[in-house]
mmCIF file of C-alpha atoms and ligand atoms in Angstrom:
data_model
loop_
_atom_site.group_PDB
_atom_site.id
_atom_site.type_symbol
_atom_site.label_atom_id
_atom_site.label_comp_id
_atom_site.label_asym_id
_atom_site.label_seq_id
_atom_site.Cartn_x
_atom_site.Cartn_y
_atom_site.Cartn_z
ATOM 1 C CA MET J 1 179.765 107.215 148.343
ATOM 2 C CA ASN J 2 180.067 105.225 145.375
ATOM 3 C CA LYS J 3 176.778 103.157 144.732
ATOM 4 C CA THR J 4 175.254 100.741 142.366
ATOM 5 C CA LEU J 5 171.653 101.200 141.135
ATOM 6 C CA GLU J 6 169.532 99.518 138.810
ATOM 7 C CA GLY J 7 166.746 101.146 137.294
ATOM 8 C CA ILE J 8 164.552 101.796 134.286
ATOM 9 C CA ILE J 9 165.529 105.365 132.317
ATOM 10 C CA LEU J 10 162.289 107.538 132.112
ATOM 11 C CA SER J 11 163.806 110.866 130.520
ATOM 12 C CA ILE J 12 167.050 112.534 129.343
ATOM 13 C CA ARG J 13 167.312 116.135 129.023
ATOM 14 C CA ASP J 14 170.175 118.335 127.984
ATOM 15 C CA TYR J 15 172.239 120.381 130.424
ATOM 16 C CA LYS J 16 174.653 122.562 130.025
ATOM 17 C CA GLU J 17 176.823 122.124 127.147
ATOM 18 C CA HIS J 18 177.943 118.344 126.690
ATOM 19 C CA ASP J 19 175.832 116.977 129.769
ATOM 20 C CA ALA J 20 172.561 115.256 130.527
ATOM 21 C CA ILE J 21 170.314 114.759 133.520
ATOM 22 C CA ILE J 22 168.783 111.034 133.519
ATOM 23 C CA LYS J 23 165.868 110.379 135.424
ATOM 24 C CA ALA J 24 165.519 106.761 136.085
ATOM 25 C CA LEU J 25 162.746 105.053 138.034
ATOM 26 C CA CYS J 26 164.926 102.859 140.656
ATOM 27 C CA LYS J 27 164.544 99.178 142.202
ATOM 28 C CA GLU J 28 163.576 100.034 146.047
ATOM 29 C CA ILE J 29 163.989 104.047 146.047
ATOM 30 C CA GLY J 30 162.271 105.322 143.241
ATOM 31 C CA ILE J 31 162.795 108.033 141.027
ATOM 32 C CA GLN J 32 166.052 109.691 140.996
ATOM 33 C CA SER J 33 168.330 111.823 138.944
ATOM 34 C CA PHE J 34 171.444 111.659 138.051
ATOM 35 C CA VAL J 35 174.141 114.130 136.192
ATOM 36 C CA ALA J 36 175.830 112.517 133.318
ATOM 37 C CA ARG J 37 178.843 114.456 132.452
ATOM 38 C CA GLY J 38 179.926 114.360 128.595
ATOM 39 C CA LEU J 39 177.207 112.504 127.469
ATOM 40 C CA ARG J 40 176.275 114.647 124.414
ATOM 41 C CA LYS J 41 180.072 113.797 123.461
ATOM 42 C CA ALA J 42 180.156 111.474 120.370
ATOM 43 C CA ASN J 43 182.998 109.265 122.479
ATOM 44 C CA SER J 44 180.733 109.160 125.411
ATOM 45 C CA LYS J 45 181.169 105.793 126.692
ATOM 46 C CA ASN J 46 177.632 106.066 128.333
ATOM 47 C CA LEU J 47 176.018 106.512 125.028
ATOM 48 C CA GLY J 48 174.777 103.028 124.439
ATOM 49 C CA ALA J 49 173.056 102.621 127.598
ATOM 50 C CA ALA J 50 172.133 106.278 128.201
ATOM 51 C CA GLN J 51 168.476 106.002 126.119
ATOM 52 C CA VAL J 52 164.944 106.191 127.299
ATOM 53 C CA PHE J 53 163.313 103.267 128.735
ATOM 54 C CA THR J 54 166.486 101.176 128.847
ATOM 55 C CA HIS J 55 167.094 98.907 132.010
ATOM 56 C CA ALA J 56 170.186 99.808 133.275
ATOM 57 C CA LYS J 57 172.650 99.502 136.004
ATOM 58 C CA PHE J 58 174.330 102.887 137.047
ATOM 59 C CA PHE J 59 177.511 103.066 138.566
ATOM 60 C CA VAL J 60 177.012 106.433 140.819
ATOM 61 C CA GLU J 61 178.439 109.144 143.220
ATOM 62 C CA PHE J 62 175.542 108.981 145.646
ATOM 63 C CA HIS J 63 174.588 112.233 147.760
ATOM 64 C CA GLU J 64 172.685 111.192 150.954
ATOM 65 C CA GLN J 65 169.372 112.847 151.340
ATOM 66 C CA LYS J 66 169.354 113.896 147.833
ATOM 67 C CA THR J 67 167.536 112.700 144.369
ATOM 68 C CA ILE J 68 170.166 113.987 142.405
ATOM 69 C CA HIS J 69 173.470 111.925 141.980
ATOM 70 C CA THR J 70 176.618 111.850 140.021
ATOM 71 C CA MET J 71 176.571 108.997 137.341
ATOM 72 C CA LYS J 72 180.147 107.847 136.460
ATOM 73 C CA THR J 73 179.035 104.785 134.083
ATOM 74 C CA ALA J 74 175.875 103.080 132.956
ATOM 75 C CA GLU J 75 175.525 99.662 131.805
ATOM 76 C CA ILE J 76 172.613 97.846 129.742
ATOM 77 C CA MET J 77 171.097 95.143 131.588
ATOM 78 C CA GLN J 78 167.522 95.066 128.972
ATOM 79 C CA SER J 79 167.839 97.311 125.768
ATOM 80 C CA TYR J 80 164.313 96.387 124.799
ATOM 81 C CA ARG J 81 165.497 95.950 120.989
ATOM 82 C CA THR J 82 162.346 94.581 120.205
ATOM 83 C CA ILE J 83 160.453 97.736 121.234
ATOM 84 C CA ARG J 84 162.458 100.111 119.767
ATOM 85 C CA GLU J 85 162.304 98.401 116.189
ATOM 86 C CA ASP J 86 158.653 98.940 116.122
ATOM 87 C CA LEU J 87 157.156 102.645 116.002
ATOM 88 C CA LEU J 88 154.301 101.682 117.918
ATOM 89 C CA LYS J 89 155.622 100.280 120.590
ATOM 90 C CA GLN J 90 158.472 102.754 120.894
ATOM 91 C CA THR J 91 155.812 105.240 121.115
ATOM 92 C CA ILE J 92 153.786 103.221 123.729
ATOM 93 C CA ALA J 93 157.103 102.824 125.987
ATOM 94 C CA SER J 94 157.586 106.542 125.630
ATOM 95 C CA VAL J 95 153.898 107.169 126.869
ATOM 96 C CA LEU J 96 154.429 104.540 130.021
ATOM 97 C CA CYS J 97 157.398 106.179 131.060
ATOM 98 C CA GLU J 98 155.945 109.970 130.826
ATOM 99 C CA CYS J 99 153.684 108.840 132.938
ATOM 100 C CA MET J 100 155.026 106.910 135.820
ATOM 101 C CA GLU J 101 157.678 110.083 135.732
ATOM 102 C CA LYS J 102 154.995 112.415 136.149
ATOM 103 C CA ALA J 103 152.643 110.168 138.484
ATOM 104 C CA ASP J 104 155.856 109.298 140.623
ATOM 105 C CA LEU J 105 154.049 106.403 142.233
ATOM 106 C CA ASP J 106 157.292 105.769 144.672
ATOM 107 C CA MET J 107 154.828 107.843 147.153
ATOM 108 C CA LEU J 108 152.428 104.887 147.254
ATOM 109 C CA ASN J 109 152.620 101.552 148.833
ATOM 110 C CA ILE J 110 153.955 99.610 145.509
ATOM 111 C CA SER J 111 156.783 98.862 143.722
ATOM 112 C CA ALA J 112 156.860 101.358 140.586
ATOM 113 C CA PHE J 113 159.626 99.770 139.434
ATOM 114 C CA ASP J 114 158.560 96.362 139.406
ATOM 115 C CA PHE J 115 154.926 97.561 137.565
ATOM 116 C CA LEU J 116 157.078 99.387 134.756
ATOM 117 C CA GLN J 117 159.382 96.542 134.129
ATOM 118 C CA CYS J 118 156.419 94.026 134.412
ATOM 119 C CA THR J 119 154.666 96.206 131.811
ATOM 120 C CA MET J 120 157.978 96.701 129.203
ATOM 121 C CA ASN J 121 158.617 93.053 129.461
ATOM 122 C CA HIS J 122 154.861 92.839 128.109
ATOM 123 C CA LEU J 123 155.251 95.107 125.624
ATOM 124 C CA ALA J 124 158.055 93.659 124.057
ATOM 125 C CA LYS J 125 156.475 90.510 123.332
ATOM 126 C CA THR J 126 152.819 91.090 123.065
ATOM 127 C CA SER J 127 150.900 91.188 119.539
ATOM 128 C CA GLN J 128 148.020 93.307 121.319
ATOM 129 C CA PRO J 129 149.999 96.466 122.642
ATOM 130 C CA TYR J 130 146.791 98.903 122.544
ATOM 131 C CA GLY J 131 145.110 96.526 125.437
ATOM 132 C CA LEU J 132 148.623 96.333 127.091
ATOM 133 C CA LEU J 133 148.470 99.986 127.204
ATOM 134 C CA ALA J 134 144.848 100.108 128.357
ATOM 135 C CA LEU J 135 145.492 97.452 131.086
ATOM 136 C CA PHE J 136 148.562 99.596 131.902
ATOM 137 C CA MET J 137 146.546 102.998 131.968
ATOM 138 C CA ALA J 138 143.651 101.504 134.134
ATOM 139 C CA ASN J 139 146.141 100.357 136.625
ATOM 140 C CA MET J 140 147.782 103.989 136.848
ATOM 141 C CA ASN J 141 143.988 105.302 137.230
ATOM 142 C CA ARG J 142 143.684 102.829 140.552
ATOM 143 C CA TYR J 143 147.062 103.521 141.760
ATOM 144 C CA CYS J 144 146.383 107.596 141.544
ATOM 145 C CA GLY J 145 142.715 106.729 143.391
ATOM 146 C CA VAL J 146 140.482 106.806 139.959
ATOM 147 C CA GLU J 147 138.279 104.141 140.391
ATOM 148 C CA PRO J 148 135.435 104.584 137.769
ATOM 149 C CA TYR J 149 132.191 102.386 138.711
ATOM 150 C CA VAL J 150 131.545 99.933 136.926
ATOM 151 C CA GLU J 151 128.950 97.667 139.128
ATOM 152 C CA GLY J 152 125.978 99.513 137.930
ATOM 153 C CA CYS J 153 124.851 103.301 136.865
ATOM 154 C CA VAL J 154 126.618 105.854 138.846
ATOM 155 C CA HIS J 155 123.603 107.640 139.458
ATOM 156 C CA CYS J 156 121.031 105.158 140.216
ATOM 157 C CA HIS J 157 122.967 102.348 140.644
ATOM 158 C CA SER J 158 120.816 100.172 138.368
ATOM 159 C CA GLN J 159 122.537 97.229 136.479
ATOM 160 C CA LYS J 160 119.976 96.977 133.713
ATOM 161 C CA GLN J 161 120.211 98.932 130.426
ATOM 162 C CA ILE J 162 124.180 100.328 130.806
ATOM 163 C CA GLN J 163 124.729 102.125 127.597
ATOM 164 C CA ALA J 164 127.332 104.482 128.418
ATOM 165 C CA VAL J 165 130.185 106.104 130.495
ATOM 166 C CA SER J 166 130.896 109.142 131.982
ATOM 167 C CA VAL J 167 133.902 110.786 132.534
ATOM 168 C CA ILE J 168 132.766 113.663 134.653
ATOM 169 C CA ASP J 169 130.457 111.617 136.954
ATOM 170 C CA GLY J 170 132.915 108.826 137.134
ATOM 171 C CA GLY J 171 131.645 105.484 136.006
ATOM 172 C CA PHE J 172 128.655 103.481 133.865
ATOM 173 C CA VAL J 173 125.310 105.291 132.792
ATOM 174 C CA CYS J 174 121.977 103.506 132.344
ATOM 175 C CA ALA J 175 119.609 104.299 129.308
ATOM 176 C CA HIS J 176 117.348 106.386 131.795
ATOM 177 C CA CYS J 177 119.935 108.468 133.539
ATOM 178 C CA MET J 178 121.905 108.924 130.368
ATOM 179 C CA ASN J 179 122.696 112.830 129.299
ATOM 180 C CA PRO J 180 123.696 111.915 125.531
ATOM 181 C CA THR J 181 125.410 115.485 125.368
ATOM 182 C CA LYS J 182 128.356 114.399 127.931
ATOM 183 C CA ASP J 183 128.528 111.203 128.423
ATOM 184 C CA ILE J 184 129.655 108.477 125.840
ATOM 185 C CA ILE J 185 127.120 106.043 124.482
ATOM 186 C CA MET J 186 129.209 102.675 123.889
ATOM 187 C CA HIS J 187 128.509 99.141 122.399
ATOM 188 C CA LYS J 188 127.762 96.317 124.763
ATOM 189 C CA GLN J 189 131.321 94.603 124.000
ATOM 190 C CA ASP J 190 133.364 97.625 125.065
ATOM 191 C CA LEU J 191 131.355 98.492 127.995
ATOM 192 C CA TYR J 192 132.384 94.396 129.144
ATOM 193 C CA SER J 193 136.233 95.687 128.148
ATOM 194 C CA PHE J 194 136.362 98.744 130.254
ATOM 195 C CA ARG J 195 134.983 96.733 133.225
ATOM 196 C CA LEU J 196 137.183 93.969 132.593
ATOM 197 C CA LEU J 197 140.171 96.951 132.695
ATOM 198 C CA CYS J 198 138.757 98.561 135.774
ATOM 199 C CA LEU J 199 139.061 95.416 137.795
ATOM 200 C CA ALA J 200 142.469 93.764 136.347
ATOM 201 C CA ASP J 201 145.776 93.861 137.287
ATOM 202 C CA MET J 202 149.245 93.681 135.529
ATOM 203 C CA GLU J 203 149.530 90.022 136.219
ATOM 204 C CA ASN J 204 146.322 89.386 134.470
ATOM 205 C CA PHE J 205 147.305 90.373 131.315
ATOM 206 C CA GLU J 206 147.461 87.044 129.567
ATOM 207 C CA ALA J 207 144.038 86.996 129.809
ATOM 208 C CA ILE J 208 143.257 90.519 128.858
ATOM 209 C CA GLU J 209 145.549 89.940 125.561
ATOM 210 C CA THR J 210 143.581 86.865 123.766
ATOM 211 C CA TYR J 211 140.426 88.683 125.071
ATOM 212 C CA GLN J 212 139.689 90.688 122.215
ATOM 213 C CA ASN J 213 141.474 92.546 119.598
ATOM 214 C CA TRP J 214 142.149 95.857 121.269
ATOM 215 C CA THR J 215 142.469 99.508 119.640
ATOM 216 C CA PHE J 216 143.439 102.875 120.451
ATOM 217 C CA ASP J 217 139.904 103.530 121.377
ATOM 218 C CA HIS J 218 139.960 101.283 124.539
ATOM 219 C CA VAL J 219 143.111 103.013 125.577
ATOM 220 C CA GLN J 220 141.463 106.737 124.685
ATOM 221 C CA MET J 221 138.503 105.852 127.315
ATOM 222 C CA MET J 222 141.323 105.272 130.116
ATOM 223 C CA VAL J 223 143.360 107.914 129.324
ATOM 224 C CA ARG J 224 140.616 110.590 129.630
ATOM 225 C CA PHE J 225 139.660 109.256 133.196
ATOM 226 C CA PHE J 226 143.547 109.393 133.967
ATOM 227 C CA GLU J 227 143.755 113.517 132.386
ATOM 228 C CA GLU J 228 140.436 114.182 133.939
ATOM 229 C CA TYR J 229 141.286 113.346 137.711
ATOM 230 C CA SER J 230 144.677 113.365 137.789
ATOM 231 C CA GLY J 231 145.305 116.744 136.291
ATOM 232 C CA MET J 232 148.505 115.190 134.717
ATOM 233 C CA TYR J 233 148.797 115.712 130.849
ATOM 234 C CA CYS J 234 150.595 113.140 128.689
ATOM 235 C CA LYS J 235 152.342 115.009 125.667
ATOM 236 C CA SER J 236 153.795 111.172 124.184
ATOM 237 C CA MET J 237 149.986 110.502 124.205
ATOM 238 C CA ARG J 238 149.197 113.032 121.345
ATOM 239 C CA PHE J 239 152.025 111.379 118.873
ATOM 240 C CA LEU J 240 150.453 108.135 119.657
ATOM 241 C CA SER J 241 146.950 109.200 118.649
ATOM 242 C CA CYS J 242 148.763 110.499 115.146
ATOM 243 C CA ILE J 243 150.371 106.721 114.882
ATOM 244 C CA ALA J 244 147.236 105.465 115.973
ATOM 245 C CA LYS J 245 145.561 107.176 112.956
ATOM 246 C CA MET J 246 148.177 105.704 110.622
ATOM 247 C CA ASP J 247 147.900 102.227 112.035
ATOM 248 C CA ALA J 248 144.461 102.048 111.392
HETATM 249 ZN ZN1 ZN L 1 120.963 105.071 136.436
#
């Protein structure tokens, strides 16, 4: 059956000599794979559309009950050129795509496509890409069931003298309960912004964007929780940390 699907490309992997497998997060039906024959040939008409994080329309031979289909052609809907022209934003987009692919959120009762598209649209425009990624990771944590306790100390529930975050214990820690060998001591302002990220949705990004100047450190706190509790390891995050060092 012929079908047209709309989605954002998460990854492209070589398959046989000239073919590739495109994995895309599709509107309504989640992650689907397409075999793209001849994609690696220089004259392939699909080369332009078949790039990671392009929003495209796919014309496919759809195999019911399967998640792998045969792609005939692809057409660009949004190429995100401003993201591709900026190394930092491009790397962040790779992180978004890798996380979405690994977490496979179409299992949950949210539209994973809308969430990724909304994040990509913000990324194209923002002057605070680390703030955006930190919010994305905080939302990913929540969608994966990882919710750090930020209403008080995770041990004694006191709201006084909060001084650190414990990844292992899952939230804020007060001065009295703190274990300096394993807890991460943070400035008051960073504790505030950590809590803000834990409570905000992607729709609140405009407020996050103007809240402060965001850095890679804010992202890293969220990633620690993500990797510790979801068990997912994000390869492109390592490359981003190299870029972030150069950027700083
Ligand atoms: Zn305590």
